[in-house]
Amino acid sequence: MEDKIIKIFDTTLRDGEQSPGASMNMEEKIQIALQLEKLGVDIIEAGFAAASPGDFEAISNIASVIENSTVCSLARALERDIKAAGESIEKAKLKRIHTFIATSPIHMEYKLKLKPDQVIKKAIEAVKYAKTFTDDVEFSCEDAGRSEMSFLKEIIHAVIDAGATTINIPDTVGYRMPREMGEMIRELDEFINHRAVISVHCHNDLGLAVANSLASIENGARQVECTINGLGERAGNAAMEEIVMTLKTRSDYFGGLDTNINTKEILASSKMVANITGIIPQPNKAIVGKNAFAHESGIHQDGVLKHQETYEIIKPEDIGLNDADTIILGKLSGRHAFADKIKSLGFDLSDEELDSSFERFKLLADKKKEIFDDDLRAIVTDEIVKVEEEYELINLQINDCMNGIPSSAISIKHKDEIITDAGIGNGTMDAIFKTIDRISNVKGELVDYRVNAVTEGKDALAKVTVKVIFDDSKPAVTGHGLNVDTMLSSARAYISALNSYLATKDMIFKNKSEGI
Ligand code: KIV
Ligand code: ZN
């Protein structure tokens, strides 16, 4: 039976966070980790501990709250990285260190500037050192997709002898075709011969990450690395929801292979990650896109009404999409109904979080006729990931930008003092952000701005996500704002990024640029 289970190794918090613009703060990472545990992932890759004190602390906090999933920290094959990784997961019930070094000729020659035998030596030392922190050690041959088979076998043999229990074969640049990937895994599976679990980690540069992961599973991989919504470096990683639902839907094809994932938590996980990162899956994205279960043509609608399976190979309820999603709360709904609804959406809130979310809901219900599940998900997520507010928006007035000069007057509370200022700009948004800069005396450079309507309707909540570089200190910090008024959401998002920056600016991100 054991061999029939494909382990799901989720790297949303590590490779996913490497998606341009997907950086998350500590509270956001903890909430996602808790949701991943609820989803039933076997291993949560919580981050790259040596990247910064902030990453270290986030992993360490995740390690102390997660009970059922293994918590893993990534480390290059360097003593200082492995030490940081080992210490960051110290409090975890189940812990893993994931160490890696590049094995392709191009990476060894140009990036590492090491000869193959030096790479093997470093890999052995890394695995042996990682073993002093935990028995569960994963070793990755970075850029395996472009590595030579004979060298892969040599290094894999050496690291298994040194104690590696999982061998990961990444197609780091998304280069392989599914048949090639499958053949490579088959040959390595025969070579490894059950001495370690084979894992794959496929990138999506040619749109083949899921296909390559599935081809690997067919040929002996028993762990797959993936992310929610397919987030990840460049074009992303393999989308977990697609792999899991393919195995479930085509269990006949895959000979009964299965995962430990509770698929009913897929939609909630996807929405949480989208809400937190501000990266919304495209509407036609398989499994979790807005249109994944929408039937537009009359022929299709008629068919589905006559028999669901005419045009649906997956039951919407299997991913957690229920009719209950159309149940609407309104102005007159009480705290009790609200609490029940929030619980049914899978949130487990403290009394304090419930109170503040209910307050937000009431304010929204005054402005918006119908409140949908997605409104509630957005409000609650916003509340539970809130960072301490050094600056708090008290008042915002803007001047129309059609005939006049775009301007804004803003009052912000800072340490019990209310500061008011006004400014002009090249557009209302510019005026708002410049005024906030003046009040806080911290200069921000807006590098990304996104607005999404949470639901349909002219009165929909506008969710604004901004990325801002403050005081020229990289990387950019993310902020969110949520309101029916887009300008107010924008001002809130900018201030939330400022608060995040101020809360973490001492945790220098020194290793991020050395990167992975
Ligand atoms: O893509 C990759 O090779 C990686 C490794 C660190 C596993 O992310
Ligand atoms: Zn990767």
XYZ file of C-alpha atoms and ligand atoms in Angstrom:
525
model
C 0.000 0.000 0.000
C 2.810 2.372 1.005
C 4.158 2.403 -2.556
C 0.746 3.420 -3.880
C 0.962 6.762 -2.104
C 2.657 9.632 -3.891
C 4.069 12.015 -1.298
C 3.144 15.624 -1.862
C 6.011 17.996 -1.113
C 4.639 21.504 -1.215
C 7.065 24.316 -1.975
C 4.622 27.234 -2.218
C 6.407 28.928 0.677
C 9.857 28.505 -0.859
C 9.924 28.138 -4.663
C 6.437 29.673 -4.815
C 7.670 32.678 -2.905
C 10.377 33.065 -5.552
C 7.626 33.966 -8.060
C 8.159 37.572 -8.992
C 5.967 39.580 -6.652
C 4.906 36.704 -4.391
C 6.893 37.549 -1.272
C 4.930 36.986 1.923
C 5.284 38.210 5.465
C 5.624 35.894 8.424
C 1.958 35.867 9.439
C 0.948 35.139 5.859
C 3.378 32.228 5.680
C 2.077 30.765 8.923
C -1.525 30.925 7.709
C -0.592 29.215 4.454
C 1.369 26.522 6.296
C -1.646 25.809 8.523
C -3.847 25.534 5.448
C -1.338 23.198 3.754
C -1.436 20.972 6.806
C -5.229 20.921 6.635
C -4.945 20.055 2.962
C -2.897 17.025 3.967
C 0.459 17.738 2.332
C 3.160 15.355 3.491
C 6.030 17.821 3.484
C 5.902 21.612 3.717
C 9.028 23.318 2.413
C 8.757 26.355 4.647
C 11.620 28.411 3.245
C 15.338 28.932 2.806
C 16.557 29.611 6.324
C 19.920 31.122 5.419
C 18.326 33.725 3.127
C 17.581 36.185 5.926
C 16.711 36.349 9.614
C 13.107 36.926 8.507
C 13.041 33.655 6.548
C 14.664 31.841 9.459
C 12.083 33.145 11.895
C 9.174 32.301 9.605
C 10.384 28.684 9.244
C 10.960 28.410 12.959
C 7.451 29.688 13.730
C 5.953 27.310 11.195
C 7.931 24.461 12.760
C 6.362 25.183 16.126
C 2.741 25.207 14.938
C 2.650 22.353 12.432
C 1.865 18.947 13.906
C 1.132 16.490 11.122
C 3.197 17.495 8.121
C 6.975 17.319 7.931
C 8.513 20.801 7.989
C 11.448 21.195 5.638
C 14.051 23.904 5.194
C 16.173 24.353 2.090
C 19.960 24.737 2.204
C 22.687 24.998 -0.386
C 25.447 22.455 0.149
C 27.209 24.867 2.490
C 27.854 24.474 6.184
C 26.302 27.827 7.127
C 23.130 27.132 5.132
C 22.708 23.672 6.620
C 23.272 24.967 10.137
C 20.597 27.628 9.621
C 18.226 25.051 8.104
C 18.790 22.596 10.965
C 18.273 25.232 13.633
C 15.180 26.677 11.947
C 13.326 23.360 12.081
C 14.489 22.434 15.562
C 11.002 22.705 17.057
C 9.264 20.676 14.347
C 7.670 17.338 15.267
C 8.708 15.959 11.867
C 11.663 17.655 10.246
C 13.610 17.493 7.010
C 16.620 19.277 5.583
C 16.676 19.671 1.814
C 20.163 20.331 0.526
C 21.183 20.774 -3.081
C 24.019 21.416 -5.476
C 24.028 21.827 -9.240
C 25.060 18.828 -11.314
C 24.781 19.997 -14.934
C 27.990 20.822 -16.829
C 26.864 24.407 -17.457
C 26.038 25.082 -13.791
C 29.182 23.384 -12.469
C 31.488 25.226 -14.846
C 29.979 28.719 -14.874
C 27.984 29.076 -11.679
C 29.842 26.943 -9.176
C 33.233 27.014 -10.896
C 33.843 23.543 -9.516
C 35.037 20.281 -11.042
C 32.622 17.330 -10.857
C 34.669 15.551 -8.156
C 34.606 18.737 -6.012
C 30.819 18.868 -6.424
C 30.503 15.266 -5.229
C 32.709 16.001 -2.227
C 30.577 19.000 -1.237
C 27.387 16.985 -1.677
C 28.645 14.203 0.604
C 29.774 16.678 3.267
C 26.438 18.489 3.078
C 24.380 15.344 3.532
C 26.579 14.099 6.396
C 26.304 17.434 8.183
C 22.534 17.622 7.601
C 22.254 14.150 9.168
C 23.514 15.613 12.450
C 20.255 17.616 12.664
C 17.737 15.075 11.377
C 17.602 11.630 9.834
C 15.291 12.852 7.112
C 17.609 14.397 4.515
C 16.688 15.168 0.929
C 19.342 15.789 -1.678
C 18.635 17.585 -4.970
C 20.746 17.475 -8.122
C 19.969 20.978 -9.308
C 19.459 21.166 -13.085
C 19.287 17.369 -13.255
C 17.228 17.859 -16.419
C 20.419 18.959 -18.197
C 22.870 16.751 -16.301
C 24.702 13.694 -17.613
C 23.227 10.406 -16.526
C 26.593 8.899 -15.575
C 27.355 11.852 -13.292
C 23.878 11.790 -11.771
C 24.362 8.125 -10.872
C 27.762 8.806 -9.361
C 26.596 11.637 -7.120
C 23.330 9.912 -6.189
C 25.219 6.776 -5.175
C 27.554 8.890 -3.029
C 24.841 10.865 -1.234
C 22.737 7.786 -0.517
C 25.820 6.227 1.068
C 26.190 9.446 3.091
C 22.614 9.084 4.362
C 20.229 10.888 1.967
C 16.768 9.366 2.237
C 15.099 11.232 -0.651
C 16.731 12.007 -3.987
C 15.167 14.861 -5.864
C 15.556 15.195 -9.626
C 14.708 18.761 -10.585
C 14.060 19.854 -14.125
C 15.201 23.266 -12.949
C 14.752 25.114 -16.218
C 11.734 23.173 -17.495
C 13.707 21.726 -20.411
C 12.677 18.083 -20.574
C 9.901 16.535 -22.626
C 7.578 14.190 -20.724
C 8.897 11.041 -22.419
C 12.518 12.050 -21.727
C 11.676 12.875 -18.132
C 9.944 9.531 -17.706
C 12.880 7.639 -19.197
C 15.346 9.420 -16.955
C 13.312 8.588 -13.848
C 12.903 4.954 -14.931
C 16.668 4.539 -15.301
C 17.336 6.222 -11.963
C 14.627 4.201 -10.268
C 16.318 0.995 -11.369
C 19.670 2.371 -10.268
C 18.484 3.559 -6.848
C 16.593 0.323 -6.345
C 14.521 1.443 -3.310
C 17.528 2.740 -1.330
C 15.863 6.188 -1.289
C 12.594 7.778 -2.349
C 12.737 9.382 -5.794
C 11.282 12.850 -6.019
C 10.791 15.212 -8.961
C 10.626 18.984 -9.100
C 9.542 20.308 -12.487
C 9.480 23.881 -13.693
C 6.987 25.147 -16.207
C 9.069 27.091 -18.734
C 7.557 25.135 -21.636
C 4.237 24.575 -19.891
C 5.162 20.932 -19.184
C 5.698 20.908 -15.418
C 2.602 18.868 -14.615
C 3.050 16.546 -17.609
C 6.685 15.934 -16.630
C 5.731 15.291 -13.003
C 3.083 12.780 -14.052
C 5.467 11.048 -16.478
C 7.924 10.748 -13.578
C 5.275 9.272 -11.311
C 4.444 6.695 -13.992
C 8.094 5.725 -14.024
C 8.830 5.365 -10.347
C 8.886 8.791 -8.650
C 7.118 8.533 -5.303
C 7.380 12.149 -4.216
C 6.386 15.141 -6.261
C 7.309 18.746 -5.535
C 4.683 21.267 -6.443
C 2.973 24.494 -5.461
C -0.537 25.797 -5.023
C -1.733 27.516 -8.225
C 1.581 26.550 -9.868
C 3.458 29.503 -8.348
C 7.226 29.416 -8.584
C 10.375 30.851 -10.069
C 9.833 32.274 -13.617
C 6.942 30.357 -15.260
C 6.347 28.511 -12.019
C 6.325 24.959 -10.713
C 3.982 22.051 -11.240
C 0.523 22.948 -9.924
C -0.353 20.690 -7.015
C -4.085 20.779 -7.669
C -3.559 19.522 -11.215
C -1.316 16.638 -10.201
C -3.544 15.563 -7.338
C -6.787 15.748 -9.301
C -5.234 13.944 -12.275
C -4.186 11.063 -10.039
C -7.642 10.974 -8.487
C -9.599 11.310 -11.728
C -7.427 8.883 -13.710
C -6.724 6.425 -10.955
C -7.510 3.721 -13.552
C -4.619 4.927 -15.726
C -2.190 5.360 -12.820
C -2.835 1.900 -11.391
C -4.503 3.130 -8.207
C -1.770 5.581 -7.170
C -3.118 8.130 -4.723
C -2.079 10.967 -2.405
C -2.856 11.897 1.189
C -4.451 15.156 0.031
C -7.926 16.037 1.241
C -9.057 17.345 -2.131
C -12.005 19.190 -0.588
C -9.469 21.702 0.766
C -8.022 22.468 -2.686
C -10.178 25.475 -3.489
C -9.757 27.014 -0.044
C -5.978 26.627 -0.352
C -5.932 28.132 -3.823
C -8.028 31.106 -2.728
C -5.923 31.715 0.359
C -2.699 31.743 -1.657
C -4.284 34.008 -4.276
C -5.608 36.390 -1.612
C -2.272 36.577 0.141
C -0.004 36.922 -2.878
C -2.425 38.929 -5.013
C -1.624 36.511 -7.873
C -4.985 35.261 -9.087
C -5.040 32.129 -11.281
C -6.110 32.813 -14.860
C -9.863 32.162 -15.352
C -9.263 29.099 -17.544
C -6.682 27.595 -15.169
C -7.364 23.870 -14.702
C -9.110 22.880 -11.443
C -9.086 26.240 -9.621
C -9.694 28.858 -12.349
C -12.935 30.788 -12.123
C -14.184 29.099 -15.299
C -13.007 25.575 -14.509
C -16.592 24.471 -13.855
C -18.495 27.112 -15.813
C -20.487 25.948 -18.821
C -21.153 28.716 -21.270
C -22.615 27.015 -24.313
C -26.264 25.982 -24.301
C -25.405 22.480 -25.468
C -23.008 21.999 -22.562
C -25.410 23.483 -20.011
C -28.164 21.221 -21.249
C -25.895 18.174 -21.115
C -24.733 18.883 -17.560
C -28.322 19.343 -16.389
C -29.262 15.994 -17.904
C -26.211 14.215 -16.525
C -23.339 15.973 -14.741
C -20.694 13.708 -16.236
C -21.547 14.629 -19.833
C -19.179 17.580 -19.575
C -17.643 17.332 -16.088
C -14.948 14.789 -15.294
C -14.433 16.165 -11.789
C -17.179 16.789 -9.268
C -16.925 20.443 -8.174
C -17.569 19.377 -4.584
C -14.445 17.179 -4.708
C -12.277 20.300 -4.719
C -14.483 22.054 -2.165
C -16.669 24.006 -4.578
C -20.135 23.664 -3.099
C -23.578 25.072 -3.745
C -23.179 26.682 -0.344
C -20.919 29.153 -2.147
C -24.040 30.902 -3.337
C -25.425 31.379 0.166
C -25.372 35.039 0.867
C -25.042 36.869 4.133
C -26.450 40.357 4.450
C -26.786 43.383 6.642
C -29.112 41.651 9.074
C -27.070 38.496 9.579
C -25.978 38.110 13.176
C -22.646 37.157 14.690
C -23.770 33.572 15.066
C -24.665 33.079 11.404
C -21.436 34.828 10.490
C -19.380 32.553 12.746
C -21.064 29.441 11.273
C -20.413 30.608 7.767
C -16.748 31.371 8.481
C -16.343 27.940 10.013
C -17.933 26.278 6.996
C -15.371 28.079 4.824
C -12.690 26.277 6.801
C -11.382 29.134 8.966
C -10.628 28.490 12.579
C -10.581 31.938 14.169
C -9.737 33.097 17.665
C -12.448 35.169 19.417
C -10.496 38.314 18.709
C -10.138 37.508 15.003
C -13.816 36.629 14.796
C -14.772 39.957 16.401
C -12.632 42.033 14.082
C -13.775 40.058 11.019
C -17.419 40.483 12.054
C -16.892 44.207 12.440
C -15.405 44.360 8.933
C -18.324 42.314 7.612
C -20.870 44.700 9.141
C -19.145 47.720 7.614
C -19.129 45.990 4.260
C -22.774 44.945 4.543
C -23.678 48.618 4.866
C -22.160 49.315 1.486
C -22.673 46.141 -0.475
C -26.021 44.515 -1.195
C -24.971 40.898 -1.246
C -21.979 39.401 0.459
C -20.537 36.259 -1.089
C -18.183 33.609 0.203
C -15.297 35.185 -1.678
C -15.958 38.495 0.109
C -15.786 36.698 3.434
C -12.638 34.798 2.481
C -11.004 38.078 1.487
C -12.024 39.876 4.694
C -11.003 37.073 7.007
C -7.679 36.447 5.271
C -6.956 40.166 5.481
C -7.699 40.140 9.206
C -5.684 37.060 10.142
C -2.516 38.102 8.352
C -2.543 41.693 9.583
C 0.837 43.032 10.740
C 1.133 45.495 13.564
C 0.088 48.912 12.274
C 2.700 51.528 13.029
C 0.832 53.848 10.653
C -2.957 53.742 10.442
C -5.065 55.503 7.823
C -7.664 57.720 9.462
C -8.932 59.862 6.633
C -8.558 60.158 2.883
C -9.902 62.833 0.587
C -9.152 62.963 -3.078
C -9.759 65.501 -5.771
C -11.273 64.491 -9.083
C -8.666 64.045 -11.767
C -10.698 64.912 -14.858
C -10.627 68.690 -14.818
C -8.586 69.626 -11.797
C -5.140 68.824 -10.481
C -5.128 65.357 -8.941
C -4.585 65.791 -5.215
C -5.123 64.050 -1.925
C -5.443 65.070 1.705
C -4.630 62.336 4.183
C -4.685 61.883 7.954
C -2.631 59.101 9.425
C -2.267 58.012 13.016
C 1.290 57.402 14.178
C 2.106 56.671 17.821
C -1.069 58.372 19.108
C -0.464 61.441 16.976
C -2.672 62.309 14.002
C -0.644 63.736 11.131
C -2.404 65.431 8.230
C -0.871 66.483 4.938
C -1.882 67.039 1.324
C -0.157 66.585 -1.996
C -0.534 66.568 -5.735
C 0.595 64.027 -8.283
C 0.382 62.722 -11.836
C -2.952 61.099 -11.119
C -4.846 60.484 -7.908
C -2.942 57.347 -6.954
C 0.388 59.110 -7.376
C -0.897 61.963 -5.201
C -1.978 59.512 -2.486
C 1.301 57.603 -2.405
C 3.400 60.777 -2.440
C 1.408 62.224 0.453
C 1.891 59.046 2.471
C 5.649 59.220 1.764
C 5.719 62.772 3.046
C 3.807 61.952 6.217
C 5.921 58.903 7.049
C 9.178 60.390 5.828
C 9.966 57.062 4.193
C 10.379 57.165 0.428
C 8.658 54.400 -1.495
C 9.068 53.326 -5.103
C 6.002 51.513 -6.411
C 7.183 48.527 -8.465
C 3.912 46.672 -8.901
C 0.244 47.512 -8.522
C -2.640 45.088 -9.035
C -6.328 45.431 -8.454
C -8.813 42.562 -8.529
C -12.549 42.630 -8.048
C -13.238 39.970 -5.394
C -16.687 39.191 -6.822
C -18.947 40.353 -9.614
C -21.008 43.539 -9.410
C -20.333 47.268 -9.520
C -20.167 47.322 -5.736
C -17.541 44.546 -5.581
C -14.703 44.720 -3.086
C -11.508 45.923 -4.727
C -8.483 43.998 -3.558
C -5.340 45.996 -4.200
C -1.882 44.464 -3.928
C 1.187 46.681 -4.153
C 4.908 45.977 -4.129
C 6.997 48.837 -2.899
C 10.729 49.365 -2.410
C 11.193 51.684 0.558
C 14.314 53.767 1.126
C 15.970 52.032 -1.856
C 16.287 48.901 0.225
C 15.455 45.795 -1.769
C 13.547 43.513 -1.956
C 10.135 45.039 -2.498
C 7.596 44.669 0.291
C 4.025 43.587 -0.377
C 0.940 45.318 0.969
C -2.780 44.670 0.596
C -5.865 46.813 0.843
C -9.488 45.728 0.651
C -12.442 48.055 0.266
C -15.318 48.761 -2.089
C -13.517 51.998 -2.913
C -10.433 51.365 -5.050
C -8.640 54.538 -3.949
C -9.127 53.680 -0.309
C -7.894 50.125 -0.979
C -4.850 51.571 -2.714
C -4.015 53.882 0.183
C -4.466 50.996 2.647
C -2.322 48.683 0.536
C 0.489 51.231 0.417
C 0.328 51.814 4.175
C 0.217 48.071 4.836
C 3.406 47.660 2.753
C 4.973 50.503 4.749
C 4.025 48.818 8.044
C 5.472 45.507 6.825
C 8.673 47.231 5.815
C 9.046 48.945 9.173
C 8.342 45.697 11.039
C 10.997 43.724 9.146
C 13.587 46.199 7.932
C 16.148 45.088 10.471
C 15.999 41.547 9.200
C 18.385 42.092 6.328
C 17.894 39.966 3.265
C 21.568 39.540 2.673
C 21.661 36.108 1.057
C 18.643 36.460 -1.193
C 20.688 37.875 -4.025
C 23.244 35.043 -3.812
C 20.112 33.103 -4.315
C 18.968 29.754 -5.477
O 14.412 24.248 -9.361
C 15.253 23.760 -8.600
O 16.203 23.084 -9.003
C 15.109 24.031 -7.178
C 16.014 23.279 -6.277
C 16.495 24.109 -5.161
C 15.336 22.030 -5.809
O 14.237 24.754 -6.774
Zn 12.695 25.080 -8.333
